[in-house]
Short mmCIF file of C-alpha atoms in Angstrom, two decimals:
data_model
loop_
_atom_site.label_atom_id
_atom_site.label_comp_id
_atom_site.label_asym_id
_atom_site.label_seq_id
_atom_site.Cartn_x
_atom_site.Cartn_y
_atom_site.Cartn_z
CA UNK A 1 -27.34 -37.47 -11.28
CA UNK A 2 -23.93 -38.67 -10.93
CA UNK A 3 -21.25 -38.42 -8.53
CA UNK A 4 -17.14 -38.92 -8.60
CA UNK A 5 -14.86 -38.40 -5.99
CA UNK A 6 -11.70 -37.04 -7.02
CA UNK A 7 -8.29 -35.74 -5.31
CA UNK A 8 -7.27 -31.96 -5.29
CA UNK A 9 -3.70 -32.43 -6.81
CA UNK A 10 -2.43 -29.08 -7.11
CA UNK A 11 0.24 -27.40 -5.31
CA UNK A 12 -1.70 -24.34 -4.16
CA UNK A 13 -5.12 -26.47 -3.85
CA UNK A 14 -8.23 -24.41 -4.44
CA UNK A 15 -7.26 -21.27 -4.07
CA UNK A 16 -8.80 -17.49 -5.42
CA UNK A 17 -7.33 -18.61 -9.26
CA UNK A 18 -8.50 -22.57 -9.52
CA UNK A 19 -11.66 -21.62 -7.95
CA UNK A 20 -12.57 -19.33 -10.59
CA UNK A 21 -11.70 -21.43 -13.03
CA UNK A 22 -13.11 -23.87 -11.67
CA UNK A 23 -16.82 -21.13 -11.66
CA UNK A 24 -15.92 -20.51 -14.81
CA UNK A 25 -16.30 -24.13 -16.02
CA UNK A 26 -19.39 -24.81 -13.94
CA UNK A 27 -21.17 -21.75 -15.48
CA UNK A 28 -21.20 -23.13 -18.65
CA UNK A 29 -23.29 -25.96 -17.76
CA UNK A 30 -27.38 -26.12 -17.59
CA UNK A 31 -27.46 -28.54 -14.88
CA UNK A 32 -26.91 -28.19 -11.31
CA UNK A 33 -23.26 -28.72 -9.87
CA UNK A 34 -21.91 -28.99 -6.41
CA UNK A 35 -18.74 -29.91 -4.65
CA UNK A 36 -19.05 -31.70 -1.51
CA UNK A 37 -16.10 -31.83 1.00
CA UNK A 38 -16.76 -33.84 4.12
CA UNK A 39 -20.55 -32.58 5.22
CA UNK A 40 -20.37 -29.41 3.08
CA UNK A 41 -22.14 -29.26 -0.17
CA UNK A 42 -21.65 -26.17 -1.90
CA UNK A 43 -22.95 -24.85 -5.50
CA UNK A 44 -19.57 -25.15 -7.72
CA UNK A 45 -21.41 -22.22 -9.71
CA UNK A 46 -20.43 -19.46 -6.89
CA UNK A 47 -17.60 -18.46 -6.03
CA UNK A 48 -17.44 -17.33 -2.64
CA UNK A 49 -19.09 -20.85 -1.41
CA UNK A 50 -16.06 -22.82 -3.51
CA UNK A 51 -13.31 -20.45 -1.85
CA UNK A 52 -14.77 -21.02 1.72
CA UNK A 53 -13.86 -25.09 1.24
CA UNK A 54 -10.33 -24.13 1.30
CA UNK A 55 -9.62 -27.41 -0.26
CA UNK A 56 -5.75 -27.80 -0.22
CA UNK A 57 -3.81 -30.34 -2.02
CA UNK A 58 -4.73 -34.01 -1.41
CA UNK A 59 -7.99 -33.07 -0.09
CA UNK A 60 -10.59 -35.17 -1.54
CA UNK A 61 -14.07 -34.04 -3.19
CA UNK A 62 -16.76 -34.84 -4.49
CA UNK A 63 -18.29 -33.46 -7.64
CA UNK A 64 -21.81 -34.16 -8.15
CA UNK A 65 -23.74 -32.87 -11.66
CA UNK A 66 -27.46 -33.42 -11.56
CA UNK A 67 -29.53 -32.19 -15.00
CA UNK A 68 -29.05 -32.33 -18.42
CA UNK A 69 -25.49 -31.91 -19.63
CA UNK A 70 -24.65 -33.91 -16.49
CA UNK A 71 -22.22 -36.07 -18.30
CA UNK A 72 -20.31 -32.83 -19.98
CA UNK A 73 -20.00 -31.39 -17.00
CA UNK A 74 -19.05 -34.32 -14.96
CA UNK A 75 -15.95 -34.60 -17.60
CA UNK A 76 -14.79 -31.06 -17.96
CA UNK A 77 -14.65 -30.18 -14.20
CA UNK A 78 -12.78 -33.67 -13.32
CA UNK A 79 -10.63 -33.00 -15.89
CA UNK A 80 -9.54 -29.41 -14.94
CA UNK A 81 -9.00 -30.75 -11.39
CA UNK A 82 -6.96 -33.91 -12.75
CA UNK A 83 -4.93 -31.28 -14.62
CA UNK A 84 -4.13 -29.32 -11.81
CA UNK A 85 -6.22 -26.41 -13.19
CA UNK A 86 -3.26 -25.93 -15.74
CA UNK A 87 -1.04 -24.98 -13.03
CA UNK A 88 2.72 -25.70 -13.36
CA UNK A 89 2.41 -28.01 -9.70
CA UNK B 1 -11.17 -21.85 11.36
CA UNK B 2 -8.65 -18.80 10.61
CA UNK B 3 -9.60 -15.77 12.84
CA UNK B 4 -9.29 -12.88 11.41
CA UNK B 5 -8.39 -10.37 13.34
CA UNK B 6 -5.27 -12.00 13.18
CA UNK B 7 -4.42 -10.55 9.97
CA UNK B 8 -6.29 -6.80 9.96
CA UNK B 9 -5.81 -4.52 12.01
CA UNK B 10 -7.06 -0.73 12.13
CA UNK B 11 -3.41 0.48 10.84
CA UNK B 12 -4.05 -1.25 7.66
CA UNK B 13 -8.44 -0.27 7.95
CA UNK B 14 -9.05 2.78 6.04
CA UNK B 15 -12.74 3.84 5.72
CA UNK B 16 -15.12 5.38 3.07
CA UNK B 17 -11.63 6.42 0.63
CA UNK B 18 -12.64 9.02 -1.76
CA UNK B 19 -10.80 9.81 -4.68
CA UNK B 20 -9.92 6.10 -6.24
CA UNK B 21 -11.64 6.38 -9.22
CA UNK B 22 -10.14 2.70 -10.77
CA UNK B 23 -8.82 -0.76 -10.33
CA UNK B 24 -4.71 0.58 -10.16
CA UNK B 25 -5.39 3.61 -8.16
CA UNK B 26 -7.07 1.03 -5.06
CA UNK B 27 -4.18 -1.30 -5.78
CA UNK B 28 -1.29 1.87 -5.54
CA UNK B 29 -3.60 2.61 -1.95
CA UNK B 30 -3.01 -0.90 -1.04
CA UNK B 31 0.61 -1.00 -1.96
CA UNK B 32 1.12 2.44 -0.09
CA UNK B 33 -0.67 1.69 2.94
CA UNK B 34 1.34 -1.76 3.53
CA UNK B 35 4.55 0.09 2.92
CA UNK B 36 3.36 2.81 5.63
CA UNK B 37 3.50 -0.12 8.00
CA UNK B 38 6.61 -1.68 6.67
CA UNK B 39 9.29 -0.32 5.20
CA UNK B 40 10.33 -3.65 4.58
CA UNK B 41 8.43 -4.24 2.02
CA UNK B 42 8.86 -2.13 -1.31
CA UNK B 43 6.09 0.05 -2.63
CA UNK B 44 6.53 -0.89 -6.06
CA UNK B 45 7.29 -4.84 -5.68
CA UNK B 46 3.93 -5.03 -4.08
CA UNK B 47 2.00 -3.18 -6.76
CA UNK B 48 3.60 -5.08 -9.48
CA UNK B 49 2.60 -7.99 -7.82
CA UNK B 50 -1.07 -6.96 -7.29
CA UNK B 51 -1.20 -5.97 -10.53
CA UNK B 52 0.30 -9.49 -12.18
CA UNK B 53 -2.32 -11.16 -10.55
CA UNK B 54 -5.35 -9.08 -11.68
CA UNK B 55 -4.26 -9.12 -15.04
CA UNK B 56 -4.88 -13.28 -14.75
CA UNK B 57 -8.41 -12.24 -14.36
CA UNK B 58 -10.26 -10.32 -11.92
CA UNK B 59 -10.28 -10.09 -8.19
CA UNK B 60 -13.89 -9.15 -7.60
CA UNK B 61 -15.79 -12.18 -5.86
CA UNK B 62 -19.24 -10.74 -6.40
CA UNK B 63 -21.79 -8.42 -4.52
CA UNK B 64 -19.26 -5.47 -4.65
CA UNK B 65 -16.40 -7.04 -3.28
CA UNK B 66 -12.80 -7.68 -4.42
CA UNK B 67 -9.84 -9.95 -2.74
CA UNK B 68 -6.54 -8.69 -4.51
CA UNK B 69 -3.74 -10.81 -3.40
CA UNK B 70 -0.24 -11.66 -3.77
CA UNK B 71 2.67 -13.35 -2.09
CA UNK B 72 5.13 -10.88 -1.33
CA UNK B 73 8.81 -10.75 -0.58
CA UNK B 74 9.97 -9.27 2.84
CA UNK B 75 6.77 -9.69 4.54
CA UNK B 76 7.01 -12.25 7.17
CA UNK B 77 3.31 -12.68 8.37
CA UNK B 78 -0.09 -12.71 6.28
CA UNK B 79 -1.73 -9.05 5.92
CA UNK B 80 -5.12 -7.73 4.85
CA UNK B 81 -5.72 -4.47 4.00
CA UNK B 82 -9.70 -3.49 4.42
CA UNK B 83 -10.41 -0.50 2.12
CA UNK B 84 -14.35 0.45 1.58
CA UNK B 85 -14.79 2.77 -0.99
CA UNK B 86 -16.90 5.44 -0.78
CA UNK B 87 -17.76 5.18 -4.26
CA UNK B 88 -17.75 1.96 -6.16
CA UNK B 89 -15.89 0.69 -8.68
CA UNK B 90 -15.48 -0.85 -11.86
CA UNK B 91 -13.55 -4.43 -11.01
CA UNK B 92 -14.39 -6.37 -13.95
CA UNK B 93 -17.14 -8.47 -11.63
CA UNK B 94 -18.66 -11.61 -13.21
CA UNK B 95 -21.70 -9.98 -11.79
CA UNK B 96 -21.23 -6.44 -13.27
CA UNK B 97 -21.66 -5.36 -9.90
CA UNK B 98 -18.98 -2.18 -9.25
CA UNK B 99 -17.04 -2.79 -6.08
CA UNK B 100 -16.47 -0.83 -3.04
CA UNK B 101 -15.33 -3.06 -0.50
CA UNK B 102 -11.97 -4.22 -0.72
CA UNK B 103 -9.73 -7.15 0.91
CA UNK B 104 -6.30 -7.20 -0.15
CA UNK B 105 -4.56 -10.81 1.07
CA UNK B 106 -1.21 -10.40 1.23
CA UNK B 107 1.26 -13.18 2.45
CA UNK B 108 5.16 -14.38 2.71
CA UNK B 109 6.12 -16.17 -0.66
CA UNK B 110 6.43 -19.69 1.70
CA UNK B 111 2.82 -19.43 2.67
CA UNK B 112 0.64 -22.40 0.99
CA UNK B 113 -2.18 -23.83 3.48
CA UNK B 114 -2.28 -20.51 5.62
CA UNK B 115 -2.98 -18.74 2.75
CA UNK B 116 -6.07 -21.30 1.29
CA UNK B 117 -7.25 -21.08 5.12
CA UNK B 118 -7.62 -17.13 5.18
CA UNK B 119 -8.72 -17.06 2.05
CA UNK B 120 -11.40 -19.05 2.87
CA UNK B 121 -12.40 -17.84 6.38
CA UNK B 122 -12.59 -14.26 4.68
CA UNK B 123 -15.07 -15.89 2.08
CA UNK B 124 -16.96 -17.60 4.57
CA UNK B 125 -18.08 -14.46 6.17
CA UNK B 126 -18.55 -12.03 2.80
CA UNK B 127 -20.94 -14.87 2.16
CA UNK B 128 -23.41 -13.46 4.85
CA UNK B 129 -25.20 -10.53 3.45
CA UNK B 130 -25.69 -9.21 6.96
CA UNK B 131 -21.91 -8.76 7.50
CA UNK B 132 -21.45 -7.07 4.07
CA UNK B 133 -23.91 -4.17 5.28
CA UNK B 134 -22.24 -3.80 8.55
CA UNK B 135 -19.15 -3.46 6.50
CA UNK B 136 -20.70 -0.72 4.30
CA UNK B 137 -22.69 1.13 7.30
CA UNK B 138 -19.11 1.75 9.16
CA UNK B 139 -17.88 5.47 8.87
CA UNK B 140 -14.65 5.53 10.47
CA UNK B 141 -11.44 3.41 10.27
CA UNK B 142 -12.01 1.95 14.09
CA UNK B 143 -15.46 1.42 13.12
CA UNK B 144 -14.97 -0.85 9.94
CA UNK B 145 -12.29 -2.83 11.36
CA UNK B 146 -13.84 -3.72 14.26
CA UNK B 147 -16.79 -4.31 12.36
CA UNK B 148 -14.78 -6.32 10.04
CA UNK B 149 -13.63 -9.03 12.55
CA UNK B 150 -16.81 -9.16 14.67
CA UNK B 151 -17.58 -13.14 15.09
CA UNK B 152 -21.57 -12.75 14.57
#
């Protein structure tokens, strides 16, 4: 299992766009990923529970990627967050 | 966290539509029903808008729901518009499930954080199965909306 903690940098933080992208990265993976904000640990493969963190800019997360492709996953998603989901801001 | 009765309201409820067949016929309802309320803000703008964002990739948020949204000029305070359909949809879902129950976020081009907060109250509670149904067993306008912002 591994865990990183990383900062939402992102004008618009995760909104309806960046979270599907962001479902859309996660669903690629075998293992199991979550996002934790504060006490909330949601599955990072469904939507509607990665939408209800209304994580806005310079909130801070944690990913956390448990299973086989752990490592893969661990890179893509903090990379698509570090890149602002490809977002101009 | 963001109530939401502070952004529907039974104006802007409409129950058990028939005769929206696709994606841009719910979205011309949505644009129509806003400018009903407002003549502020333009018919067209708004659909053009909705429609810009689908085409970045689909609204639907699984188990026959859809959030179309949009920041739109003239409109000084966040809207929803709560359209159930009274037959479902195609929406492009992730999980090829056709849609029939429709929240369409709209908000003043300014709004960052309110937005992410609505968006994610209104999430919160089409998370609970329970609410979805109540949703879907409504059959008038009054009776959606106010089952729509219930707090249980």
């Amino acid at each position: 299992m591994l865990k990183k903690k990383i900062t939402i940098q992102n004008k618009l933080g995760l909104h309806a766009r960046a979270s599907m992208k962001l479902i859309s990265a996660a669903g690629r993976f075998e293992c199991d990923i979550f996002i934790k904000h504060n006490d909330t640990k949601v599955d990072a493969k469904d939507i509607m529970n990665v939408m209800g963190l209304a994580a806005s800019k310079g909130t801070e997360i944690e990913v956390i990627t448990d299973g086989k492709d752990e490592e893969e996953a661990m890179t893509t998603i903090t990379n698509l967050i570090k890149n602002r989901f490809d977002e101009e801001e | 966290m963001q109530s939401l009765s502070k952004i529907l309201s039974p104006e802007l409820t409409a129950c058990s539509v028939t005769g929206l067949t696709n994606k841009k016929q719910v979205l011309e309802k949505i644009s129509q029903m806003i400018y009903e309320i407002d003549h502020a803000v333009k018919y067209q703008e708004t659909l053009e808008i909705l429609q810009q964002r689908e085409r970045l990739g689909s609204t639907a948020i699984g188990h026959g729901v859809a959030i179309p949204h949009g920041r739109i000029p003239h409109l000084e305070y966040p809207l929803c518009v709560l359209i159930s359909l009274n037959k479902a949809i195609e929406f492009d879902s992730s999980d090829a499930i056709a849609v029939d129950l429709i929240f369409a976020l709209l908000v003043p081009t300014e709004s960052d954080e309110e937005h992410l907060q609505i968006l994610a109250a209104l999430t919160n509670k089409l998370k609970s199965k329970n609410y979805r149904e109540k949703l879907r067993a409504a059959k008038t306008n009054e009776a959606l909306y106010n089952a729509a912002i219930s707090e249980r």
